[in-house]
Short mmCIF file of C-alpha atoms in Angstrom, two decimals:
data_model
loop_
_atom_site.label_atom_id
_atom_site.label_comp_id
_atom_site.label_asym_id
_atom_site.label_seq_id
_atom_site.Cartn_x
_atom_site.Cartn_y
_atom_site.Cartn_z
CA MET W 27 75.88 81.68 113.74
CA THR W 28 75.45 80.56 110.01
CA ASN W 29 78.59 81.22 107.05
CA PHE W 30 78.13 83.20 104.69
CA LYS W 31 77.60 80.70 101.72
CA ASP W 32 75.06 79.28 104.11
CA ARG W 33 72.95 82.16 104.52
CA VAL W 34 73.31 83.64 100.82
CA ARG W 35 71.87 79.85 99.73
CA GLU W 36 69.21 80.31 102.84
CA LEU W 37 68.03 83.78 101.40
CA VAL W 38 67.77 82.24 98.20
CA THR W 39 65.63 79.26 98.77
CA GLU W 40 63.27 81.42 100.40
CA LYS W 41 63.23 84.59 98.24
CA ALA W 42 63.26 82.92 95.23
CA SER W 43 65.45 85.71 93.84
CA VAL W 44 69.50 85.80 92.80
CA LEU W 45 69.17 89.71 93.21
CA CYS W 46 72.07 91.52 94.66
CA ILE W 47 71.72 95.57 94.97
CA GLY W 48 74.68 97.34 93.97
CA LEU W 49 74.37 100.32 96.20
CA ASP W 50 76.34 103.10 93.91
CA ALA W 51 75.08 106.27 95.67
CA ALA W 52 76.70 108.85 93.76
CA LEU W 53 76.59 112.76 95.16
CA PRO W 54 74.60 115.36 92.70
CA ARG W 55 77.94 117.29 92.11
CA GLN W 56 80.46 114.40 91.64
CA ARG W 57 79.07 113.88 87.50
CA ALA W 58 75.75 114.99 85.48
CA LEU W 59 73.84 111.14 85.03
CA ASN W 60 73.18 108.48 87.73
CA VAL W 61 72.86 110.89 90.74
CA VAL W 62 71.47 110.57 94.48
CA PRO W 63 68.28 112.65 93.72
CA GLU W 64 69.10 116.21 95.44
CA ALA W 65 66.05 115.82 97.61
CA TYR W 66 68.05 113.57 99.65
CA PHE W 67 70.18 116.48 100.78
CA VAL W 68 68.01 118.75 101.68
CA ASP W 69 68.85 119.55 105.44
CA ALA W 70 71.05 116.96 104.93
CA ASP W 71 74.64 116.25 104.27
CA ASP W 72 77.07 114.14 101.93
CA ASN W 73 76.51 111.07 104.43
CA GLU W 74 73.00 111.43 106.26
CA GLY W 75 71.70 112.28 102.05
CA ARG W 76 73.35 109.23 100.92
CA LEU W 77 72.82 106.74 103.92
CA ASN W 78 68.87 107.43 103.47
CA PHE W 79 68.55 106.96 99.63
CA SER W 80 70.66 103.33 100.52
CA LEU W 81 67.13 103.04 103.34
CA ASN W 82 65.20 103.72 100.89
CA ILE W 83 66.76 101.57 98.21
CA MET W 84 66.82 98.71 100.74
CA SER W 85 63.15 99.52 101.66
CA GLN W 86 61.42 99.18 98.02
CA THR W 87 63.94 95.96 96.87
CA ALA W 88 64.36 93.72 100.42
CA LEU W 89 61.13 92.07 98.98
CA PHE W 90 62.65 90.74 95.79
CA ALA W 91 66.49 90.79 97.05
CA VAL W 92 68.77 88.90 98.65
CA ALA W 93 71.41 90.55 99.52
CA ILE W 94 73.26 94.32 99.09
CA LYS W 95 76.48 95.06 97.51
CA VAL W 96 77.66 98.40 99.32
CA ASN W 97 80.66 99.91 96.84
CA GLU W 98 83.65 102.01 98.88
CA GLN W 99 84.40 104.04 96.02
CA TYR W 100 80.66 105.86 96.06
CA MET W 101 80.10 105.66 99.78
CA ARG W 102 83.30 107.38 101.32
CA GLY W 103 83.10 109.42 104.25
CA LEU W 104 80.10 107.43 105.91
CA THR W 105 81.46 107.06 110.13
CA ALA W 106 81.14 103.45 111.75
CA ILE W 107 77.53 104.34 113.28
CA GLN W 108 76.54 105.19 110.02
CA HIS W 109 78.13 101.90 108.82
CA ARG W 110 76.06 99.74 111.09
CA ARG W 111 72.42 101.60 110.49
CA LEU W 112 72.78 100.13 106.62
CA THR W 113 74.14 97.22 107.69
CA GLU W 114 71.49 96.52 110.65
CA PHE W 115 69.01 97.89 107.82
CA ALA W 116 69.99 95.15 105.28
CA HIS W 117 69.68 92.15 107.82
CA GLN W 118 66.31 93.38 109.21
CA HIS W 119 64.83 93.10 105.93
CA LYS W 120 66.10 89.70 105.43
CA LEU W 121 69.40 91.26 103.03
CA VAL W 122 72.83 90.04 103.16
CA ALA W 123 75.68 93.26 103.85
CA ILE W 124 78.40 92.49 100.89
CA TYR W 125 81.14 95.11 101.54
CA ASP W 126 82.90 96.35 98.38
CA SER W 127 86.14 97.31 99.05
CA LYS W 128 88.05 95.15 96.79
CA LEU W 129 91.00 94.53 99.64
CA GLY W 130 94.14 93.77 99.45
CA ASP W 131 96.78 94.12 101.71
CA ILE W 132 99.80 92.85 104.33
CA ARG W 133 98.71 91.27 106.94
CA ASP W 134 98.63 93.58 110.05
CA SER W 135 96.65 95.86 107.46
CA VAL W 136 94.02 92.83 106.59
CA GLU W 137 93.78 92.26 109.70
CA SER W 138 93.31 95.98 110.85
CA ALA W 139 90.50 96.38 107.64
CA LEU W 140 88.72 93.09 108.72
CA PHE W 141 88.48 94.34 112.39
CA HIS W 142 86.34 97.47 111.53
CA TYR W 143 84.00 95.12 108.78
CA HIS W 144 82.76 93.07 111.28
CA GLU W 145 82.47 96.20 113.40
CA TRP W 146 80.59 97.83 110.67
CA GLY W 147 78.15 94.38 110.45
CA TYR W 148 79.13 93.46 107.17
CA ASP W 149 78.67 89.29 106.16
CA GLY W 150 81.42 89.28 103.63
CA ILE W 151 83.74 91.57 101.60
CA THR W 152 85.46 91.53 98.13
CA PHE W 153 89.05 90.90 97.97
CA ASN W 154 91.57 91.69 95.42
CA PRO W 155 94.11 88.70 95.20
CA LEU W 156 97.17 90.12 93.70
CA ALA W 157 98.76 90.00 97.55
CA GLY W 158 98.77 86.15 97.30
CA ASN W 159 97.91 85.79 100.86
CA LEU W 160 94.19 84.80 100.04
CA LYS W 161 94.75 81.83 102.96
CA GLU W 162 95.79 83.92 105.31
CA VAL W 163 92.93 86.82 105.12
CA VAL W 164 90.52 83.71 104.71
CA GLN W 165 91.90 82.27 108.03
CA ILE W 166 91.88 86.08 109.75
CA ALA W 167 88.16 86.71 108.07
CA ARG W 168 87.30 83.26 109.63
CA LYS W 169 88.45 84.18 113.49
CA PHE W 170 85.65 86.79 113.53
CA GLU W 171 81.76 86.34 115.02
CA PRO W 172 79.75 85.78 112.62
CA PRO W 173 82.64 85.15 110.21
CA ILE W 174 83.56 88.04 107.21
CA GLY W 175 82.33 86.14 103.70
CA ILE W 176 85.63 86.22 101.36
CA LEU W 177 84.97 86.80 97.67
CA VAL W 178 87.62 87.20 95.61
CA LEU W 179 88.00 89.28 92.10
CA THR W 180 88.82 86.54 89.76
CA LEU W 181 87.66 88.54 86.35
CA MET W 182 86.80 92.04 85.64
CA SER W 183 84.58 93.25 83.08
CA ASN W 184 86.65 96.58 81.87
CA PRO W 185 88.55 96.15 78.48
CA GLU W 186 92.18 96.05 80.25
CA ALA W 187 91.21 93.60 82.81
CA GLU W 188 92.43 90.78 80.24
CA LYS W 189 96.10 92.26 80.33
CA TYR W 190 96.74 90.75 83.59
CA MET W 191 93.79 88.49 84.56
CA ARG W 192 93.97 86.60 81.40
CA HIS W 193 97.69 87.05 79.62
CA ALA W 194 99.27 87.05 82.69
CA VAL W 195 100.22 83.40 82.86
CA VAL W 196 101.30 81.02 86.47
CA ASP W 197 102.19 77.35 85.37
CA GLY W 198 101.09 77.99 81.93
CA LYS W 199 97.71 78.73 83.10
CA PRO W 200 95.93 82.37 82.57
CA MET W 201 95.67 84.26 86.09
CA PHE W 202 92.00 84.60 86.62
CA MET W 203 92.10 79.89 86.75
CA VAL W 204 94.82 80.39 89.13
CA VAL W 205 93.13 82.86 91.07
CA ALA W 206 89.62 80.58 90.99
CA GLU W 207 91.87 77.11 92.09
CA GLU W 208 93.34 79.55 95.14
CA VAL W 209 89.28 80.25 96.50
CA ARG W 210 89.14 76.63 95.62
CA GLU W 211 91.68 75.71 97.96
CA CYS W 212 91.54 78.43 100.41
CA GLU W 213 87.94 77.78 101.21
CA ALA W 214 87.17 81.26 100.52
CA ASP W 215 83.53 82.01 99.61
CA GLY W 216 83.16 82.37 96.06
CA CYS W 217 84.66 84.81 93.03
CA ILE W 218 83.33 87.85 91.32
CA VAL W 219 82.75 87.05 87.42
CA ALA W 220 81.71 89.64 84.81
CA ALA W 221 79.20 89.13 82.78
CA THR W 222 80.09 91.15 80.50
CA GLY W 223 83.15 92.75 77.64
CA HIS W 224 85.86 90.22 76.82
CA VAL W 225 84.53 87.71 79.51
CA THR W 226 82.99 84.29 77.23
CA GLU W 227 80.08 82.03 78.46
CA GLU W 228 83.28 79.32 78.66
CA ASP W 229 85.28 81.27 81.03
CA ILE W 230 82.52 81.38 83.62
CA LYS W 231 82.24 77.84 83.09
CA ALA W 232 85.49 77.42 83.52
CA ILE W 233 85.02 79.41 86.88
CA ARG W 234 82.92 77.45 87.72
CA ARG W 235 84.28 74.18 87.20
CA VAL W 236 87.51 74.67 89.19
CA VAL W 237 85.46 76.59 92.04
CA GLY W 238 83.13 73.69 92.19
CA SER W 239 78.69 74.44 92.94
CA ASP W 240 79.38 75.03 96.31
CA ARG W 241 80.96 78.71 96.26
CA ILE W 242 79.47 81.90 95.28
CA LEU W 243 79.84 83.52 91.84
CA LEU W 244 79.05 87.10 92.32
CA VAL W 245 77.89 88.20 88.91
CA PRO W 246 78.31 92.04 87.75
CA GLY W 247 77.30 93.63 84.53
CA VAL W 248 73.91 92.01 83.44
CA GLY W 249 72.11 95.63 84.00
CA THR W 250 73.74 98.93 82.49
CA GLN W 251 76.86 96.92 81.76
CA LYS W 252 74.61 95.44 78.81
CA GLY W 253 76.07 91.46 80.12
CA ASN W 254 74.16 89.15 78.57
CA PRO W 255 71.70 87.20 80.30
CA GLU W 256 71.33 84.15 78.40
CA LYS W 257 75.54 84.00 78.22
CA VAL W 258 74.71 84.29 82.29
CA LEU W 259 71.59 81.89 82.89
CA ARG W 260 73.48 78.56 81.09
CA ALA W 261 76.91 79.48 82.26
CA VAL W 262 76.88 80.63 85.96
CA GLY W 263 75.06 77.59 87.86
CA ARG W 264 73.78 77.53 91.43
CA ASN W 265 75.14 79.48 94.16
CA THR W 266 75.51 82.50 92.31
CA LEU W 267 74.54 86.45 92.98
CA ILE W 268 73.46 88.70 89.89
CA VAL W 269 74.65 92.42 91.09
CA ILE W 270 72.27 94.75 89.37
CA ALA W 271 73.38 98.56 90.47
CA ARG W 272 72.16 101.87 88.82
CA ASP W 273 69.37 99.78 86.57
CA VAL W 274 67.76 99.24 89.94
CA ILE W 275 68.81 102.50 92.06
CA TYR W 276 68.20 104.83 89.48
CA SER W 277 64.57 103.75 88.06
CA ASP W 278 62.43 105.52 88.09
CA ASN W 279 60.74 102.77 90.30
CA PRO W 280 63.33 100.59 91.94
CA GLY W 281 60.56 98.22 93.52
CA ASN W 282 59.60 97.30 90.38
CA ARG W 283 62.57 96.82 88.46
CA ALA W 284 63.85 94.34 91.08
CA LEU W 285 60.95 92.53 90.71
CA GLU W 286 61.17 92.39 87.28
CA TYR W 287 65.13 91.09 87.77
CA SER W 288 64.30 89.17 90.15
CA ARG W 289 61.82 87.26 88.05
CA SER W 290 63.89 87.00 84.90
CA LEU W 291 66.40 85.05 87.08
CA ARG W 292 64.47 83.16 88.76
CA PRO W 293 65.44 80.07 87.12
CA LEU W 294 69.04 80.77 88.37
CA ALA W 295 67.59 80.70 92.55
CA GLN W 296 66.11 77.06 91.28
CA LEU W 297 69.14 75.17 90.30
CA MET Q 4 99.69 124.01 90.51
CA THR Q 5 102.34 121.82 91.56
CA ASN Q 6 102.21 118.21 90.12
CA PHE Q 7 102.77 115.79 92.92
CA LYS Q 8 106.26 114.27 91.53
CA ASP Q 9 107.29 118.21 91.68
CA ARG Q 10 105.96 119.12 95.10
CA VAL Q 11 107.70 115.43 96.69
CA ARG Q 12 111.27 116.83 95.13
CA GLU Q 13 110.70 120.78 96.36
CA LEU Q 14 110.49 118.95 99.83
CA VAL Q 15 112.74 116.68 99.67
CA THR Q 16 115.57 119.00 98.89
CA GLU Q 17 114.63 121.82 101.02
CA LYS Q 18 114.27 119.65 104.11
CA ALA Q 19 117.03 117.37 103.09
CA SER Q 20 114.64 114.10 104.07
CA VAL Q 21 113.20 111.08 102.09
CA LEU Q 22 111.16 110.47 105.37
CA CYS Q 23 107.40 109.63 104.86
CA ILE Q 24 105.69 109.02 108.14
CA GLY Q 25 103.21 106.02 107.81
CA LEU Q 26 99.78 106.98 110.11
CA ASP Q 27 98.72 103.45 111.36
CA ALA Q 28 96.60 104.16 113.78
CA ALA Q 29 94.84 101.30 115.69
CA LEU Q 30 92.04 101.74 118.07
CA PRO Q 31 93.59 99.91 121.38
CA ARG Q 32 90.75 97.31 121.23
CA GLN Q 33 91.69 95.87 117.99
CA ARG Q 34 95.22 94.52 119.15
CA ALA Q 35 97.65 94.19 121.99
CA LEU Q 36 100.61 96.15 120.59
CA ASN Q 37 101.29 99.89 118.44
CA VAL Q 38 97.59 100.87 119.60
CA VAL Q 39 96.76 104.54 120.02
CA PRO Q 40 97.22 105.80 123.55
CA GLU Q 41 93.98 105.13 125.72
CA ALA Q 42 94.51 108.46 126.56
CA TYR Q 43 93.56 109.95 123.33
CA PHE Q 44 89.99 108.47 123.52
CA VAL Q 45 89.35 110.36 127.12
CA ASP Q 46 86.06 111.99 125.86
CA ALA Q 47 87.02 111.26 122.23
CA ASP Q 48 85.30 109.16 119.80
CA ASP Q 49 87.01 106.40 118.13
CA ASN Q 50 86.97 109.64 114.43
CA GLU Q 51 88.65 112.09 117.26
CA GLY Q 52 91.29 110.31 118.76
CA ARG Q 53 92.67 108.73 115.80
CA LEU Q 54 92.96 112.52 113.90
CA ASN Q 55 94.13 114.06 117.23
CA PHE Q 56 96.47 110.99 117.50
CA SER Q 57 97.75 111.36 113.66
CA LEU Q 58 97.52 115.30 114.31
CA ASN Q 59 99.76 115.37 116.90
CA ILE Q 60 102.57 112.68 114.83
CA MET Q 61 102.41 114.93 112.42
CA SER Q 62 103.52 117.74 115.03
CA GLN Q 63 106.23 116.22 116.18
CA THR Q 64 108.13 114.49 112.94
CA ALA Q 65 107.08 117.32 110.31
CA LEU Q 66 110.45 118.96 110.60
CA PHE Q 67 112.36 115.77 109.75
CA ALA Q 68 110.24 114.80 107.07
CA VAL Q 69 108.60 115.26 103.62
CA ALA Q 70 105.35 113.20 103.65
CA ILE Q 71 102.47 111.31 105.42
CA LYS Q 72 101.00 108.23 104.30
CA VAL Q 73 97.27 107.27 105.72
CA ASN Q 74 96.99 104.13 106.02
CA GLU Q 75 92.84 103.32 104.83
CA GLN Q 76 92.76 99.79 106.79
CA TYR Q 77 93.41 101.84 110.13
CA MET Q 78 92.01 105.20 109.37
CA ARG Q 79 88.81 103.71 108.47
CA GLY Q 80 84.94 105.38 109.39
CA LEU Q 81 86.70 108.99 109.04
CA THR Q 82 84.13 111.61 107.67
CA ALA Q 83 85.18 113.64 104.59
CA ILE Q 84 85.49 116.94 107.29
CA GLN Q 85 87.47 114.55 109.34
CA HIS Q 86 89.86 113.71 105.71
CA ARG Q 87 90.06 117.08 104.66
CA ARG Q 88 91.26 118.22 108.33
CA LEU Q 89 94.51 115.90 108.51
CA THR Q 90 95.01 116.86 104.97
CA GLU Q 91 94.92 120.78 105.83
CA PHE Q 92 97.35 119.96 108.64
CA ALA Q 93 99.67 117.85 106.60
CA HIS Q 94 99.90 120.89 104.58
CA GLN Q 95 100.49 123.66 106.51
CA HIS Q 96 103.45 121.44 107.86
CA LYS Q 97 104.83 121.16 104.14
CA LEU Q 98 103.90 117.42 104.28
CA VAL Q 99 102.70 115.36 101.11
CA ALA Q 100 99.78 113.60 101.84
CA ILE Q 101 99.76 110.06 100.63
CA TYR Q 102 95.95 107.93 101.11
CA ASP Q 103 97.24 104.83 100.84
CA SER Q 104 93.83 102.99 99.69
CA LYS Q 105 95.06 100.53 96.98
CA LEU Q 106 92.58 101.64 94.69
CA GLY Q 107 92.12 98.94 92.28
CA ASP Q 108 88.35 99.02 90.11
CA ILE Q 109 86.89 99.41 86.85
CA ARG Q 110 86.09 103.49 85.07
CA ASP Q 111 83.41 104.35 87.11
CA SER Q 112 84.68 103.41 90.72
CA VAL Q 113 87.63 105.33 90.31
CA GLU Q 114 86.35 108.02 88.98
CA SER Q 115 84.12 107.99 92.04
CA ALA Q 116 86.99 107.00 94.30
CA LEU Q 117 88.93 109.63 92.87
CA PHE Q 118 86.08 112.30 93.48
CA HIS Q 119 85.84 111.62 97.13
CA TYR Q 120 89.93 111.31 97.66
CA HIS Q 121 90.25 115.36 96.01
CA GLU Q 122 87.56 116.80 98.02
CA TRP Q 123 89.60 115.58 101.06
CA GLY Q 124 92.51 117.47 100.34
CA TYR Q 125 95.24 114.04 99.16
CA ASP Q 126 98.36 114.76 96.60
CA GLY Q 127 98.32 111.59 96.45
CA ILE Q 128 96.90 107.96 96.54
CA THR Q 129 98.63 104.50 96.47
CA PHE Q 130 97.03 101.87 93.62
CA ASN Q 131 96.32 98.18 92.68
CA PRO Q 132 97.46 97.52 89.14
CA LEU Q 133 95.35 94.28 88.88
CA ALA Q 134 92.63 95.24 86.57
CA GLY Q 135 95.14 96.82 83.88
CA ASN Q 136 93.81 100.21 83.08
CA LEU Q 137 96.42 102.28 84.71
CA LYS Q 138 96.40 104.59 81.94
CA GLU Q 139 92.84 105.72 81.68
CA VAL Q 140 93.27 106.39 86.23
CA VAL Q 141 96.17 108.38 85.14
CA GLN Q 142 93.78 110.58 83.01
CA ILE Q 143 91.49 110.69 85.42
CA ALA Q 144 93.30 111.51 87.99
CA ARG Q 145 94.92 114.40 86.06
CA LYS Q 146 91.76 116.26 85.33
CA PHE Q 147 91.39 116.89 89.31
CA GLU Q 148 93.19 120.22 90.16
CA PRO Q 149 95.67 119.82 91.63
CA PRO Q 150 96.10 116.37 89.71
CA ILE Q 151 96.38 113.20 92.27
CA GLY Q 152 99.40 111.10 92.02
CA ILE Q 153 99.44 107.50 91.31
CA LEU Q 154 101.88 104.96 92.74
CA VAL Q 155 101.37 101.19 91.87
CA LEU Q 156 102.07 98.81 93.60
CA THR Q 157 105.01 96.83 91.98
CA LEU Q 158 106.60 94.23 94.03
CA MET Q 159 105.03 93.85 97.88
CA SER Q 160 106.93 92.84 100.91
CA ASN Q 161 104.58 89.53 102.25
CA PRO Q 162 106.39 86.51 101.38
CA GLU Q 163 102.97 85.30 99.32
CA ALA Q 164 103.27 88.54 97.08
CA GLU Q 165 106.11 86.66 94.64
CA LYS Q 166 102.82 84.00 93.63
CA TYR Q 167 101.29 86.40 90.81
CA MET Q 168 104.04 89.51 91.44
CA ARG Q 169 106.74 87.75 90.57
CA HIS Q 170 105.38 84.18 89.27
CA ALA Q 171 103.13 85.63 87.02
CA VAL Q 172 104.35 86.21 83.65
CA VAL Q 173 103.45 87.96 80.90
CA ASP Q 174 105.03 87.69 77.12
CA GLY Q 175 108.16 85.82 79.15
CA LYS Q 176 108.70 88.74 81.70
CA PRO Q 177 107.34 88.61 85.79
CA MET Q 178 104.87 90.89 86.37
CA PHE Q 179 106.30 93.19 89.21
CA MET Q 180 108.40 94.50 85.97
CA VAL Q 181 105.56 94.46 83.15
CA VAL Q 182 103.70 96.94 85.34
CA ALA Q 183 107.24 98.95 86.14
CA GLU Q 184 106.49 99.18 81.92
CA GLU Q 185 103.16 100.29 82.22
CA VAL Q 186 104.23 102.77 85.34
CA ARG Q 187 106.71 104.47 82.80
CA GLU Q 188 104.20 104.08 79.58
CA CYS Q 189 101.32 105.22 81.30
CA GLU Q 190 102.95 108.05 82.74
CA ALA Q 191 102.08 107.68 86.17
CA ASP Q 192 103.89 109.24 88.87
CA GLY Q 193 105.93 106.05 90.74
CA CYS Q 194 106.25 102.85 92.27
CA ILE Q 195 105.47 100.92 95.63
CA VAL Q 196 108.25 97.96 96.22
CA ALA Q 197 108.94 97.28 99.32
CA ALA Q 198 112.40 97.02 100.83
CA THR Q 199 112.36 93.44 102.97
CA GLY Q 200 111.45 89.89 102.13
CA HIS Q 201 111.85 88.50 99.00
CA VAL Q 202 112.39 91.92 97.53
CA THR Q 203 116.67 91.58 96.26
CA GLU Q 204 118.47 95.01 95.62
CA GLU Q 205 118.30 93.41 92.09
CA ASP Q 206 115.30 93.76 92.19
CA ILE Q 207 114.71 97.38 93.42
CA LYS Q 208 117.40 98.60 90.62
CA ALA Q 209 115.59 96.37 87.54
CA ILE Q 210 112.32 98.36 89.18
CA ARG Q 211 114.82 101.99 88.86
CA ARG Q 212 116.17 101.14 85.35
CA VAL Q 213 112.91 100.41 83.57
CA VAL Q 214 110.48 103.51 85.47
CA GLY Q 215 113.46 106.05 85.13
CA SER Q 216 115.42 108.41 87.50
CA ASP Q 217 112.38 110.81 87.50
CA ARG Q 218 109.38 109.13 88.79
CA ILE Q 219 109.10 108.05 92.55
CA LEU Q 220 109.68 104.92 94.73
CA LEU Q 221 108.24 105.12 97.95
CA VAL Q 222 109.41 102.10 99.91
CA PRO Q 223 108.18 100.78 102.93
CA GLY Q 224 109.40 97.96 105.02
CA VAL Q 225 112.63 99.46 106.54
CA GLY Q 226 111.43 99.74 110.04
CA THR Q 227 110.07 97.56 111.92
CA GLN Q 228 109.42 95.32 108.51
CA LYS Q 229 113.07 94.82 108.71
CA GLY Q 230 114.05 96.14 105.44
CA ASN Q 231 118.07 96.41 104.85
CA PRO Q 232 118.55 99.89 104.80
CA GLU Q 233 122.34 100.01 102.79
CA LYS Q 234 120.34 97.60 100.52
CA VAL Q 235 117.86 99.98 99.57
CA LEU Q 236 120.32 103.07 100.01
CA ARG Q 237 122.24 101.41 97.20
CA ALA Q 238 119.37 100.22 94.78
CA VAL Q 239 116.41 102.87 94.68
CA GLY Q 240 118.26 105.88 93.97
CA ARG Q 241 116.69 109.71 93.75
CA ASN Q 242 113.48 110.27 94.01
CA THR Q 243 112.80 108.09 96.79
CA LEU Q 244 110.65 108.22 99.77
CA ILE Q 245 111.37 106.03 102.57
CA VAL Q 246 107.93 105.07 104.78
CA ILE Q 247 108.15 104.24 108.17
CA ALA Q 248 105.24 103.48 110.35
CA ARG Q 249 105.25 102.46 114.26
CA ASP Q 250 108.63 102.27 115.12
CA VAL Q 251 108.02 105.93 114.29
CA ILE Q 252 104.24 107.21 115.72
CA TYR Q 253 104.37 104.66 118.37
CA SER Q 254 107.93 105.36 119.71
CA ASP Q 255 108.69 107.24 123.35
CA ASN Q 256 109.40 109.91 121.09
CA PRO Q 257 108.36 110.81 117.62
CA GLY Q 258 109.59 113.73 116.99
CA ASN Q 259 113.52 112.04 118.46
CA ARG Q 260 112.91 108.92 116.08
CA ALA Q 261 112.04 110.96 112.80
CA LEU Q 262 115.43 112.90 113.29
CA GLU Q 263 116.92 109.42 113.88
CA TYR Q 264 115.67 108.16 110.48
CA SER Q 265 115.63 111.26 108.52
CA ARG Q 266 119.64 111.85 109.13
CA SER Q 267 120.31 108.08 108.30
CA LEU Q 268 118.39 108.35 104.78
CA ARG Q 269 119.74 111.70 104.38
CA PRO Q 270 122.24 110.22 101.44
CA LEU Q 271 119.15 109.70 99.27
CA ALA Q 272 117.81 113.37 99.78
CA GLN Q 273 121.18 114.87 98.45
CA LEU Q 274 121.63 111.93 95.67
#
């Protein structure tokens, strides 16, 4: 079977898009704005409602997107069967399914988590590198068929992320650069690098330089989080996925919004 | 309502135990050893089997334990209703329910995760500090009624954890000490500090010194992971929970094993 990186590349070329739809399916009672419409919960429980909303978003956007990112913090409580419905639907629509779990744990627990992600049908996951065991995790992820792609949190968007990711220093280098080196050396599939807040064009270029052109950069923060698309377009290089979540999924016309993003980001698909 | 730290203290005094049972409920097809017995899956699906196993373990050990730690990497796929059955059962048996999720995310996603943990009935969660936003997370967790306890990964047991937790330096201090300072300053409920591998008695004492005697130290690694109980007994101080997982839950007689651990760790309940 095709590995994660190759599958992403194939779809980027085929669809001429680098768009990854972020499925942040919030329940109506959970907050005031940006929630799944009430209509999805008529005669459906929390799980069915969030699942059907997600399937509907995929139907509308799949022509213009190459991946979905399922945010665990919003999709908590779905069963294995429901996750499988979600990933099978994604695959039928030629979308790579990324589970945004920010996994970070000791070996036995990582093995258990990957066992479940694999049964649920996800192609790739997000990983928190704090426990230092990326090499081991990549090796475990490779044993599955197909191998599970590992995308590593490298530089996050929130202002406080600088505290450790930038200001913690290993051998004179900021932590995010050491994480990028670890991604290259351990042959992980790529990095998650925000495109907003304290993250500069130079930061993104430096990370790309370290990991090389063949790794995936997964870049959130361009939509609602107010990332600067020009900065991103200049810095990320080829093999990039741009995540747009609420700007697409909670818009009046998700298909049109996805098309607009896909077009404005098309130069990245043609690098 | 009582906050997390006070509730733990009450139960430690009442039960004269510092034992926290780690519910690492692995499916039989997931690995060769240390799995939930097949009998639990006769006429029951993966979720019901793992849930019933967990309830049964609680029934047998609740007299000798004060908390359960539900490891998300093993319990993936449970529904909200099933999590609620688990936490209600824990509360009926005077057990504090900790969800070992190692949450680490940006604000909106943290809010969403805590919304779900609260609905599921958990009293406390584990937190990964890499994103640097502990203060914000503690503030969000306090808005729930009852407030959700936040226990922060400070020093993990796996050998590679030294790479960042010890060797990344902020203002001349190892990262784990800076995390401990953050726990104190942000008024988080406590630290997770392993008792095995590279972690020394001096490390544990230094963390305790920084966070003060009123915070919880949640300490895995004493059972199967071969932590040294004497080292732990000398270093952790009062307000400590010792996590034992497979040594209890997969033993022939979980109740007896829990009783044995409870007795050998009793000096910590009497500090």
